[in-house]
Coordinates of C-alpha atoms and ligand atoms in Angstrom, one line a residue:
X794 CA -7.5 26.2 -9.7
X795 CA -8.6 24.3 -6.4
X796 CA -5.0 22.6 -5.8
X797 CA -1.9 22.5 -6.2
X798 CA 0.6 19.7 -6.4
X799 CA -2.7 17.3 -4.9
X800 CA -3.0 19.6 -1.9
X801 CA -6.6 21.6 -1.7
X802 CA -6.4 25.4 -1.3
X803 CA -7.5 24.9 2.4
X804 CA -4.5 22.1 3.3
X805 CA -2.0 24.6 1.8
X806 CA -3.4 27.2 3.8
X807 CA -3.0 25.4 7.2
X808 CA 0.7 24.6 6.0
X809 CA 1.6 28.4 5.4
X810 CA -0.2 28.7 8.9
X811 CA 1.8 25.9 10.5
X812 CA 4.9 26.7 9.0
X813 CA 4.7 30.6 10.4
X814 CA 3.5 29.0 14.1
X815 CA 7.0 27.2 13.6
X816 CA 8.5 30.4 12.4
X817 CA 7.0 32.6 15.0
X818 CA 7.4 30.2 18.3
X819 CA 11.4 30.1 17.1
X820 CA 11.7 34.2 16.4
X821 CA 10.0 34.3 20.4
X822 CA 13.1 32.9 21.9
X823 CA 15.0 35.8 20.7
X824 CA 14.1 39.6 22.3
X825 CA 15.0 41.3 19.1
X826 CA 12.9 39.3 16.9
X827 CA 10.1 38.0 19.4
X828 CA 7.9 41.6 18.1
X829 CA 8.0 40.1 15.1
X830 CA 7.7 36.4 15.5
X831 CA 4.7 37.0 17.0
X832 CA 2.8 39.0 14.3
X833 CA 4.3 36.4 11.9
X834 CA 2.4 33.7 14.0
X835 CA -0.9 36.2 14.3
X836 CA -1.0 36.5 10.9
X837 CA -0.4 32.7 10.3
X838 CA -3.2 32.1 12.7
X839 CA -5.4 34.7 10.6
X840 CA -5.2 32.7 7.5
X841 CA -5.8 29.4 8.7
X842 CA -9.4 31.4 10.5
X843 CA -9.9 33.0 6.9
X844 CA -9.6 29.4 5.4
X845 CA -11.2 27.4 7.5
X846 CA -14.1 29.8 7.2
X847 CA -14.5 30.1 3.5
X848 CA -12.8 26.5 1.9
X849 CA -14.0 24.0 4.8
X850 CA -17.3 23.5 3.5
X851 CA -19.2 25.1 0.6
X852 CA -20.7 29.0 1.4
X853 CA -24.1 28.4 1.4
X854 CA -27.3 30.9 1.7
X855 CA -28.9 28.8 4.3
X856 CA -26.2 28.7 6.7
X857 CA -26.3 32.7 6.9
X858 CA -27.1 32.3 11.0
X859 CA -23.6 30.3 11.2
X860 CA -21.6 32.9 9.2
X861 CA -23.6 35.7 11.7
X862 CA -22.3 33.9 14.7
X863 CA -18.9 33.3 13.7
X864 CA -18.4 36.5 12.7
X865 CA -20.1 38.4 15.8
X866 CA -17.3 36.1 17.8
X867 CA -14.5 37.3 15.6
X868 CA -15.4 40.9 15.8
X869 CA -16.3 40.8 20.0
X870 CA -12.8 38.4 20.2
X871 CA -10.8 40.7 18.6
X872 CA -12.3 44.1 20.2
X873 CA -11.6 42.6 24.0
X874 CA -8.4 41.2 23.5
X875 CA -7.1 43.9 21.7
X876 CA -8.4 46.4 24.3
X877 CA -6.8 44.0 27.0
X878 CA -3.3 43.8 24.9
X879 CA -2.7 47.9 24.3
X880 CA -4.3 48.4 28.1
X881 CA -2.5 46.1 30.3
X882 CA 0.8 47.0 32.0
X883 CA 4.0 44.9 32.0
X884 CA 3.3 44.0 35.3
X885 CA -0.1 42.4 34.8
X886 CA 1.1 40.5 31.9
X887 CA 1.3 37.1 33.6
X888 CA -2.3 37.9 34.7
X889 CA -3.5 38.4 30.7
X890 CA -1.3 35.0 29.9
X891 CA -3.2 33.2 32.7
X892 CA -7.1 34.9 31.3
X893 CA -6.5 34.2 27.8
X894 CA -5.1 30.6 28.4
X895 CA -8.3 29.9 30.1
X896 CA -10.2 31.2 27.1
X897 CA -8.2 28.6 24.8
X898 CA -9.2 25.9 27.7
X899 CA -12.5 27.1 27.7
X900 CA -12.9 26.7 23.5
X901 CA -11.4 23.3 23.3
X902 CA -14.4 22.2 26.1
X903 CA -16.7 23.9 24.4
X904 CA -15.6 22.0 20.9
X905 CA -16.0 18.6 22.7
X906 CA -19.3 19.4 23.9
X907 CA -20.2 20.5 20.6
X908 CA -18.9 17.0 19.3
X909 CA -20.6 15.1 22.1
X910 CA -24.1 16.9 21.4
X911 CA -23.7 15.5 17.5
X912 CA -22.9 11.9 18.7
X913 CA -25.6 12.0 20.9
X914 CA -28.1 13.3 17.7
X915 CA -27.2 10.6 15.0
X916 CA -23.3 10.9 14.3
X917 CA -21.6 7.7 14.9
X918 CA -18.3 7.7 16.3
X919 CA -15.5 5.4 17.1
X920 CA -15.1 4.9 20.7
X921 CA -11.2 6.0 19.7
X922 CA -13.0 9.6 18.8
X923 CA -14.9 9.7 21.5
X924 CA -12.0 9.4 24.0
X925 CA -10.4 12.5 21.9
X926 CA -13.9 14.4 22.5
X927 CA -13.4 13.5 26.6
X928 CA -9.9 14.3 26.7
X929 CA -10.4 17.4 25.3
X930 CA -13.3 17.9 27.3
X931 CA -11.5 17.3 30.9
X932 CA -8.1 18.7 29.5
X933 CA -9.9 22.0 28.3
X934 CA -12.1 22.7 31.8
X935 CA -9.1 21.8 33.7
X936 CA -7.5 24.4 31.8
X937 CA -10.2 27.0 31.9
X938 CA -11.2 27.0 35.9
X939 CA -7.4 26.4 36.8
X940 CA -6.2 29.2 34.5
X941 CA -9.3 31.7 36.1
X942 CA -8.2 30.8 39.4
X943 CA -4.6 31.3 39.0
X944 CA -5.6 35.0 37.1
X945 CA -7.2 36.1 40.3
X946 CA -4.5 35.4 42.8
X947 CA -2.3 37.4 40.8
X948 CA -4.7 40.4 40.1
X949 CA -4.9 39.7 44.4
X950 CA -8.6 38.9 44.4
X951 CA -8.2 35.5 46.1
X952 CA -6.3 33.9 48.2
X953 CA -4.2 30.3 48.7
X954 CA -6.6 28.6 50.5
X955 CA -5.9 24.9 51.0
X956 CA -8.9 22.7 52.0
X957 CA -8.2 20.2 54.6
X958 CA -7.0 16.7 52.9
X959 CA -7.2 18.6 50.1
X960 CA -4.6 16.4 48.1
X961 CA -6.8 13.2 48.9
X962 CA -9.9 15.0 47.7
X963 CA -8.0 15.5 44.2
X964 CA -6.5 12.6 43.6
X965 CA -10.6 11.3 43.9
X966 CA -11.6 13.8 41.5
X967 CA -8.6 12.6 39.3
X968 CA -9.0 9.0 39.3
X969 CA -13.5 9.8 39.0
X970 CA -12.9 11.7 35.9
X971 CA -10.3 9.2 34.2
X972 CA -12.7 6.6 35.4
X973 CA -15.5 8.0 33.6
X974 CA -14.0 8.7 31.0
X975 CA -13.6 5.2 30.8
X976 CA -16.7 3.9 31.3
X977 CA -18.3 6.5 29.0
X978 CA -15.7 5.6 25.9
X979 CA -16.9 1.5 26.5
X980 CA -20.3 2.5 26.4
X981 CA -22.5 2.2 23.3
X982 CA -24.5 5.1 23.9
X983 CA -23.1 7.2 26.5
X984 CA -26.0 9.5 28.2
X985 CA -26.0 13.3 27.6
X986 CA -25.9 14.1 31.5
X987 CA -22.6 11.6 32.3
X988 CA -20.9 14.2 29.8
X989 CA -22.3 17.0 31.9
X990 CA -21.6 15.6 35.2
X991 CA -17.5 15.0 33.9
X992 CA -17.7 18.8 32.4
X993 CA -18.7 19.5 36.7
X994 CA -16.1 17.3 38.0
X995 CA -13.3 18.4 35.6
X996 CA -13.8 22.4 36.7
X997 CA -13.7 21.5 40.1
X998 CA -10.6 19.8 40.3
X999 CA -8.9 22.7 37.9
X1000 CA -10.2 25.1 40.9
X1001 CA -9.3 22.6 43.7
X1002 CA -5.6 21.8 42.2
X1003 CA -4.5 26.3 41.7
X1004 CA -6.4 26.7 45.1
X1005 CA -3.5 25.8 47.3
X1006 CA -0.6 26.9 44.8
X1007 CA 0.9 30.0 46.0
X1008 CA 3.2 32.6 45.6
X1009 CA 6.0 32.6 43.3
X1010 CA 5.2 29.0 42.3
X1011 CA 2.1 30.8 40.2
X1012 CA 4.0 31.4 36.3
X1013 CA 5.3 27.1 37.1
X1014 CA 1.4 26.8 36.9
X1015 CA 0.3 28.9 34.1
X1016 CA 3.0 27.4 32.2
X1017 CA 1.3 23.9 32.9
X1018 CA -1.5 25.2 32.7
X1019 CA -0.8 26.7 29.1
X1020 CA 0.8 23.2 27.9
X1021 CA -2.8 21.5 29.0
X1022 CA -4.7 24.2 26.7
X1023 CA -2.1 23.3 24.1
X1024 CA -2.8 19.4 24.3
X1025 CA -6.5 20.4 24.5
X1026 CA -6.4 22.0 21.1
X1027 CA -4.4 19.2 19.7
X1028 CA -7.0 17.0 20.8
X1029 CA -9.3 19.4 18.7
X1030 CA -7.7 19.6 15.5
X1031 CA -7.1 15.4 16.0
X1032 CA -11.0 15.3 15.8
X1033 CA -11.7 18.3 12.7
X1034 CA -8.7 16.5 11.1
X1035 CA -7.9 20.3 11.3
X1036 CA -3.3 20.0 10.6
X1037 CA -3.6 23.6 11.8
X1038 CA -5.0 23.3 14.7
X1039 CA -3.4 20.0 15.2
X1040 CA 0.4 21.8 15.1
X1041 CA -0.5 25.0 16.9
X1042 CA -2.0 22.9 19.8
X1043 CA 1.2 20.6 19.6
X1044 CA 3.6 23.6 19.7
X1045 CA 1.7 25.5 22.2
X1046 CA 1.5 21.8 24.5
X1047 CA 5.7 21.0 23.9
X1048 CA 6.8 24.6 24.3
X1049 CA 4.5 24.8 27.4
X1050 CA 6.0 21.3 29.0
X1051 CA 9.6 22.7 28.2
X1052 CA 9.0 26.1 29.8
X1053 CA 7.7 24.2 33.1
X1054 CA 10.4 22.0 33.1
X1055 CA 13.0 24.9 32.8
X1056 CA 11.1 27.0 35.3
X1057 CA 11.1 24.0 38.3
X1058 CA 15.0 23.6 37.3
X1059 CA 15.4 27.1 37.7
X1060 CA 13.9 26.6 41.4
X1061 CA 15.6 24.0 42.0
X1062 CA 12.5 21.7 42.6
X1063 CA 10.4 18.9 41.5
X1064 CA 7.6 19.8 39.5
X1065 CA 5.1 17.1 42.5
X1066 CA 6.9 19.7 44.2
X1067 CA 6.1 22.5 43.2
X1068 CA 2.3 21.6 42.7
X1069 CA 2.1 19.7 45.9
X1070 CA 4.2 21.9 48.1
X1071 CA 2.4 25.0 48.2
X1072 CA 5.8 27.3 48.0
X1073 CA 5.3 31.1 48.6
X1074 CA 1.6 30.2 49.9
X1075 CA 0.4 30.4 53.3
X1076 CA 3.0 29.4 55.5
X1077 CA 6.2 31.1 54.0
X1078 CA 5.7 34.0 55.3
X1079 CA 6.8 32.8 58.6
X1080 CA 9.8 31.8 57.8
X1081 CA 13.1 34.3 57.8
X1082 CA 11.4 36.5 59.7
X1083 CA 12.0 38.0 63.1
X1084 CA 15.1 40.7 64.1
X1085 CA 18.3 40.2 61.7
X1086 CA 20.4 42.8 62.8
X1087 CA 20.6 45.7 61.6
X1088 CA 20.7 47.9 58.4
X1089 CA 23.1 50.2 56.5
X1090 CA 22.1 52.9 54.6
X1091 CA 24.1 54.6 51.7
X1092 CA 24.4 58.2 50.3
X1093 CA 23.3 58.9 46.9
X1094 CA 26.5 60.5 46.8
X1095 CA 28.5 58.0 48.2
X1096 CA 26.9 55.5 45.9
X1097 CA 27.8 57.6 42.9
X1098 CA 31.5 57.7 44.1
X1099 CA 31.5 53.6 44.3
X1100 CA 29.9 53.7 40.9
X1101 CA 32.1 56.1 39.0
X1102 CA 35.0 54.8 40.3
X1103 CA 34.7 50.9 40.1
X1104 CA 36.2 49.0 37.0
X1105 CA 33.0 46.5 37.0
X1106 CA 29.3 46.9 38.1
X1107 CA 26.6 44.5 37.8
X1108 CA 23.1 45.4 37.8
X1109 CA 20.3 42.8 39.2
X1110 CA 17.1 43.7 38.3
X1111 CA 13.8 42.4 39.8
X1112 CA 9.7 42.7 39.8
X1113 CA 10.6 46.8 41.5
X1114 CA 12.2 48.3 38.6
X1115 CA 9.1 46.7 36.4
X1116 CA 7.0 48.7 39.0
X1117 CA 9.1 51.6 38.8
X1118 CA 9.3 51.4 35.1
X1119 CA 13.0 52.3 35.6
X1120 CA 14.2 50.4 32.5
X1121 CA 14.7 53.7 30.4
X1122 CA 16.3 55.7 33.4
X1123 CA 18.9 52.1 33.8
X1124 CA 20.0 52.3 30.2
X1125 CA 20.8 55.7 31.1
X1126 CA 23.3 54.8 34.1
X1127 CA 24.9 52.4 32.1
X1128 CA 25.5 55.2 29.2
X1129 CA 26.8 57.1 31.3
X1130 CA 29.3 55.0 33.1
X1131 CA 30.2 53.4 29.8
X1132 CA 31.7 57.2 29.0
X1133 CA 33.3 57.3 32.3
X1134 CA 35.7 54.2 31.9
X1135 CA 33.1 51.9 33.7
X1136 CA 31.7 48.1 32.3
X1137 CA 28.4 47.7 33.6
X1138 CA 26.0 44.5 32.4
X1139 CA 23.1 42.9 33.9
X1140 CA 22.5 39.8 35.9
X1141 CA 19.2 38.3 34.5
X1142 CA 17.9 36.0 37.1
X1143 CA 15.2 33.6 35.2
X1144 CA 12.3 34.1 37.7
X1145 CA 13.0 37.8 38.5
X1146 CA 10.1 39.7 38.0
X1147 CA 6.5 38.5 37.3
X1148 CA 6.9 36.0 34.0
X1149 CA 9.5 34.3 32.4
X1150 CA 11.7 36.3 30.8
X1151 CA 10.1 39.3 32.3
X1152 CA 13.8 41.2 32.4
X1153 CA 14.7 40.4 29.2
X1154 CA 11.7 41.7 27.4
X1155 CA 12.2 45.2 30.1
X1156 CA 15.7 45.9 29.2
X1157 CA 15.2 45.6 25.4
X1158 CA 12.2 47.8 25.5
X1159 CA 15.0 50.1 26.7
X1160 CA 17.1 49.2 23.9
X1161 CA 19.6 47.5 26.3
X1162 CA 21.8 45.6 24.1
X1163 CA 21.4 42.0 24.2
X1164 CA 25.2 41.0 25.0
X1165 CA 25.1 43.3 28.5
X1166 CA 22.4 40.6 29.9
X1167 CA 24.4 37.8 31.5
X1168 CA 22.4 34.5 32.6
X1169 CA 22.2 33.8 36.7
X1170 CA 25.4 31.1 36.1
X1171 CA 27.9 33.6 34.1
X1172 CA 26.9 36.0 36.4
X1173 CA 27.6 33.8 39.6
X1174 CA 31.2 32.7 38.1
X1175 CA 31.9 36.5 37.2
X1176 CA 31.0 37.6 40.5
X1177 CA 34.0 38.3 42.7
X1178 CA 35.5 40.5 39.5
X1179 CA 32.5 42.7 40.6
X1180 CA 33.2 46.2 42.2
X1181 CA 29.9 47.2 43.1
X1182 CA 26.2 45.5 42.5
X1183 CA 23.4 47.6 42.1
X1184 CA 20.4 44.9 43.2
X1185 CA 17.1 47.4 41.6
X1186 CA 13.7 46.4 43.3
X1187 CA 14.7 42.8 43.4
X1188 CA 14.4 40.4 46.7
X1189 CA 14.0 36.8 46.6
X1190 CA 16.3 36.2 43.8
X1191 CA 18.9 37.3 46.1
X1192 CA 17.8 35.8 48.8
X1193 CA 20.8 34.0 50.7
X1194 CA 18.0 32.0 52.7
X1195 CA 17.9 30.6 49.7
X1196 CA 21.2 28.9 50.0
X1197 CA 21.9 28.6 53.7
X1198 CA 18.5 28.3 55.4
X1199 CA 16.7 24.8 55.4
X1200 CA 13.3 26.1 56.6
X1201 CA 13.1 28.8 54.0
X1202 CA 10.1 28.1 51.5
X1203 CA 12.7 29.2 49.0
X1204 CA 15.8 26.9 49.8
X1205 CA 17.3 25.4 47.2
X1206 CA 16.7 27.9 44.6
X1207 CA 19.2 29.3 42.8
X1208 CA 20.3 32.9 43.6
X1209 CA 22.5 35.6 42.4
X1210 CA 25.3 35.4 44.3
X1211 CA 25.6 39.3 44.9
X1212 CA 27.3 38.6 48.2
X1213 CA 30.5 37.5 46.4
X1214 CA 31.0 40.8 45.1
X1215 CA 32.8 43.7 46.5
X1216 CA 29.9 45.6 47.5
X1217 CA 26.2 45.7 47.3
X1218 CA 24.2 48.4 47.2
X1219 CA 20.2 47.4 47.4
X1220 CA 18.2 50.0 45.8
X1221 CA 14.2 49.6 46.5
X1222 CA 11.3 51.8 48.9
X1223 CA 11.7 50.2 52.2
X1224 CA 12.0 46.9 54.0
X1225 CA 9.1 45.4 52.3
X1226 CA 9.1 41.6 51.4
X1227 CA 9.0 40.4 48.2
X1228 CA 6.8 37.8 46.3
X1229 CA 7.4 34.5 48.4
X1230 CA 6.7 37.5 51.8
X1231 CA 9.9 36.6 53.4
X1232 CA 12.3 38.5 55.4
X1233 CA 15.8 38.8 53.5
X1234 CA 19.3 38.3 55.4
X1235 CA 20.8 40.1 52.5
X1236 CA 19.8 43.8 53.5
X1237 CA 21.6 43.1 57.0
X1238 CA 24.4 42.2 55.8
X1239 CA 27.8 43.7 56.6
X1240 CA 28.8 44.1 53.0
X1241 CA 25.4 45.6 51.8
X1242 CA 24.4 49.1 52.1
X1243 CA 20.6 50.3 51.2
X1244 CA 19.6 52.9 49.1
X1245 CA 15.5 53.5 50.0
X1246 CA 13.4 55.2 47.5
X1247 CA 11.3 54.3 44.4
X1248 CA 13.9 52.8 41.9
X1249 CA 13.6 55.4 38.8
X1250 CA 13.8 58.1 41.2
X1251 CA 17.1 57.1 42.9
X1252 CA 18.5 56.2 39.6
X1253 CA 17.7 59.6 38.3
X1254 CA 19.5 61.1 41.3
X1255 CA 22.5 58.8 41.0
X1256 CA 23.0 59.8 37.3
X1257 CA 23.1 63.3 37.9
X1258 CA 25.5 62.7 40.9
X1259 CA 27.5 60.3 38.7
X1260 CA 28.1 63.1 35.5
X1261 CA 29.0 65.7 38.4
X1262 CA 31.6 64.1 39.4
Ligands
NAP1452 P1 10.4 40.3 44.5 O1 11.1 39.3 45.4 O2 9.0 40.3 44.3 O3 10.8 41.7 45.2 C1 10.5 42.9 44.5 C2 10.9 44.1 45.4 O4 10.8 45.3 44.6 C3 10.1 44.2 46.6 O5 10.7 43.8 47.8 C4 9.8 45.7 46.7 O6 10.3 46.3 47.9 C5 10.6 46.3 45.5 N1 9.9 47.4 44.8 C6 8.6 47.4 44.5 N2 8.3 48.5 43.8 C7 9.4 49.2 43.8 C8 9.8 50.5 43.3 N3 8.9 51.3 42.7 N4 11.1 50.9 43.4 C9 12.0 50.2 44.0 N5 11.7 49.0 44.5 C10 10.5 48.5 44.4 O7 11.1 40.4 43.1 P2 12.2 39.5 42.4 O8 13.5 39.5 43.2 O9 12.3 39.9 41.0 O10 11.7 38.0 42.5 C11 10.6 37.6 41.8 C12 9.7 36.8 42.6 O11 8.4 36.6 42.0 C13 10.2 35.4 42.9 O12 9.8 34.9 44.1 C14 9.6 34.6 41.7 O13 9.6 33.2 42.0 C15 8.2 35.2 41.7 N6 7.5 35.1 40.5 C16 8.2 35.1 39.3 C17 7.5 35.0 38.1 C18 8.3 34.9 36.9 O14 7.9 34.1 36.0 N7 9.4 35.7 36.7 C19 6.1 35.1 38.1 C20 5.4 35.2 39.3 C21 6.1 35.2 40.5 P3 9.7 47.6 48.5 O15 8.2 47.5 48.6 O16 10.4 47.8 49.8 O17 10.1 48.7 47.5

């Protein structure tokens, strides 16, 4: 039997695979199911390899050095990235998002290269293919160089480094790539080295647009970054007439433009903003800083005391208690000071951390349960019922510069509002800065009292001063 209802054995295998992609992207916006929304999608993405490979064309002795080479790929694929995926720590995840997203960028260049080469050698085309080929051609090198740049400033291996008229310079190498591409799509038989010299162009301006995109603007640009691959890989299933391809590129493009879009609204800013503005880069660090006043410092006894005895505490954590991997020792605190008479929930800031949802997935690991985590507004509107706030190794996100400081790289995003709460208690090593490297007004504030010391240890010390008592 080679179909079913009219539909070949391969189109009802990219269905299943489409239909699980759908499946898979949906389970990820929930923590409890995202585990297994993603294996669902893995496995959807499995089959539609599997069917591509033995229903696409006829298996044929002759074509053994093809069926060598795809399989070598899958093998060496699948030994690296699942080597990088059990190695890497939470904290470097946004770093693995931004490598493999290149790779994606990479493969959909490669494919219209690939395409090209066969135009060039006898296929015929319509010029409406061939600008699918270029697209995915400047879409997937754009991708692949911005995504490689943007994975080694976060692994710290290079800087923001902003060339002078650096802007002008890319809005050239914009308009000569479009332009190009436009010529090359009117012209009967486009030359082999035009496609090469558009390849050059495109992975520049990929490298020249990350360059100068700093700090805590980086998981707004892997997000972009992401949705480009996405449309890259749409553009490639488009020209294989390949639906599976075609939906996961569509999926991965939409989800990626949404999740940008969320992210700039969660700072507050325009996205020309955010990719124009260099935020966090360079020339934040200067702002905020100089003297502030000066600091409190609490007991871990006295903290205990305010803990045990408040009605209300609200937790905030940040990128520290990822570092601390103080999720566990958390869960714990709250446990206990559930038994003692004590509501304690979590304030879940939508940048904290290193990558979206970077809390969320934290806490659950811990088996946090899902209700406890309040988004940044209910948490705002809650927070003058708030005895005591526990802010764990997080900085900008409570940031007031944020809110009253106009020079501040980070005005205008939204903060927690801990300062509305009864009292603040900031738990983290020293006075160091956080991502966007600015002072915070927060730690010399009357109200707040700092608790210095890695974030798992202090939290182990607060729980045993807590059950004394
Ligand atoms: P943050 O501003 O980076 O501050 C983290 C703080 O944790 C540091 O000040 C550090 O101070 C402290 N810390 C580090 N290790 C610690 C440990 N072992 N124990 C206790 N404290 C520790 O973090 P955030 O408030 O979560 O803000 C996130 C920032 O990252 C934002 O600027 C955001 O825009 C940016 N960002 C977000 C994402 C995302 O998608 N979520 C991705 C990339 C960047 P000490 O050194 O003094 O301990």
């Amino acid at each position: 039997m080679t179909e079913l209802l009219g539909l070949s054995i391969l189109e009802l295998c990219y269905i299943a695979a489409s239909i699980t992609f759908i499946l898979g992207l949906k389970m990820l916006s929930s923590p409890d199911k995202a585990r297994k929304g993603n294996l669902i999608a893995a496995y959807g993405m499995g089959i539609a390899i599997l069917a591509t490979i033995l229903f696409k064309e006829e298996l044929t002795a002759d074509k053994w050095l093809n069926y060598v080479l795809i399989l070598a790929g899958l093998i060496v694929g699948t030994v690296i990235g699942t080597r990088m995926a059990l190695k890497v720590k939470m904290t470097a995840m946004p770093q693995m998002v931004s490598f493999f997203n290149g790779m994606g960028g990479a493969c959909a260049a490669v494919i219209s290269l690939v395409e090209f080469d066969h135009v060039m050698h006898g296929g015929t085309i319509s010029s409406g293919m061939l600008v699918v080929i270029l697209l995915g051609l400047i879409i997937g090198s754009v991708s692949f160089s911005g995504s490689i740049i943007a994975y080694g400033k976060l692994e710290g291996k290079i800087g923001d480094k902003a060339l002078p008229a650096g802007q002008i310079l890319n809005i050239i190498l914009l308009l000569g790539m479009l332009g190009m591409a436009i010529f090359m799509a009117n012209t009967a038989q486009p030359q082999a080295i035009y496609i090469y010299i558009l390849l050059g162009v495109s992975l520049l301006y990929g490298v020249l647009f990350v360059m100068p995109i700093g700090g805590a603007d980086m998981p707004v640009v892997i997000s972009l970054l992401n949705s480009f691959t996405g449309m890259a890989a749409a553009f490639g299933g488009f020209l294989y007439g390949n639906q599976a391809m075609l939906t996961g590129g569509i999926l991965v493009g939409s989800a990626g433009t949404i999740l940008t879009v969320l992210m700039c609204k969660a700072m507050n800013r325009s996205l020309t903003n955010v990719i124009i503005g260099s935020f966090g880069g360079g020339g934040a660090a200067a702002s905020g800083d100089g003297e502030q006043g000066t600091i409190k410092e609490i007991s871990v006894t006295d903290a205990a005391i305010l803990l045990a005895y408040a009605n209300k505490v609200t937790v905030v954590p940040g990128y520290g208690l990822a570092v601390a991997q103080a999720q566990h020792t958390v869960h714990n605190l709250e446990k206990i000071l559930d038994d003692k008479g004590v509501e304690m929930n979590y304030a879940i800031h939508p940048v904290a951390g290193r990558m979206p949802g970077h809390m969320n997935v934290l806490l659950a690991e811990a088996d946090v349960p899902y209700p406890k985590l309040l988004e940044m507004e209910d948490a705002n509107d809650d927070m003058s019922n708030v005895d005591v706030v526990l802010v764990i190794g997080a900085n900008d996100v409570v940031n007031p510069a944020a809110e009253n400081d106009p020079s501040s790289p980070i005005y205008g995003m939204p903060i927690i509002k801990v300062l509305n709460a009864k009292n603040v208690i900031v738990m983290k090593r020293s006075m160091g800065k956080g991502y966007a490297g600015i002072e915070n007004s927060l730690f010399f504030h009357d109200k707040n009292r700092m608790l210095f010391g890695d974030a798992k240890d202090s939290l182990e010390k607060l729980i045993s001063e807590v059950k004394s008592l």
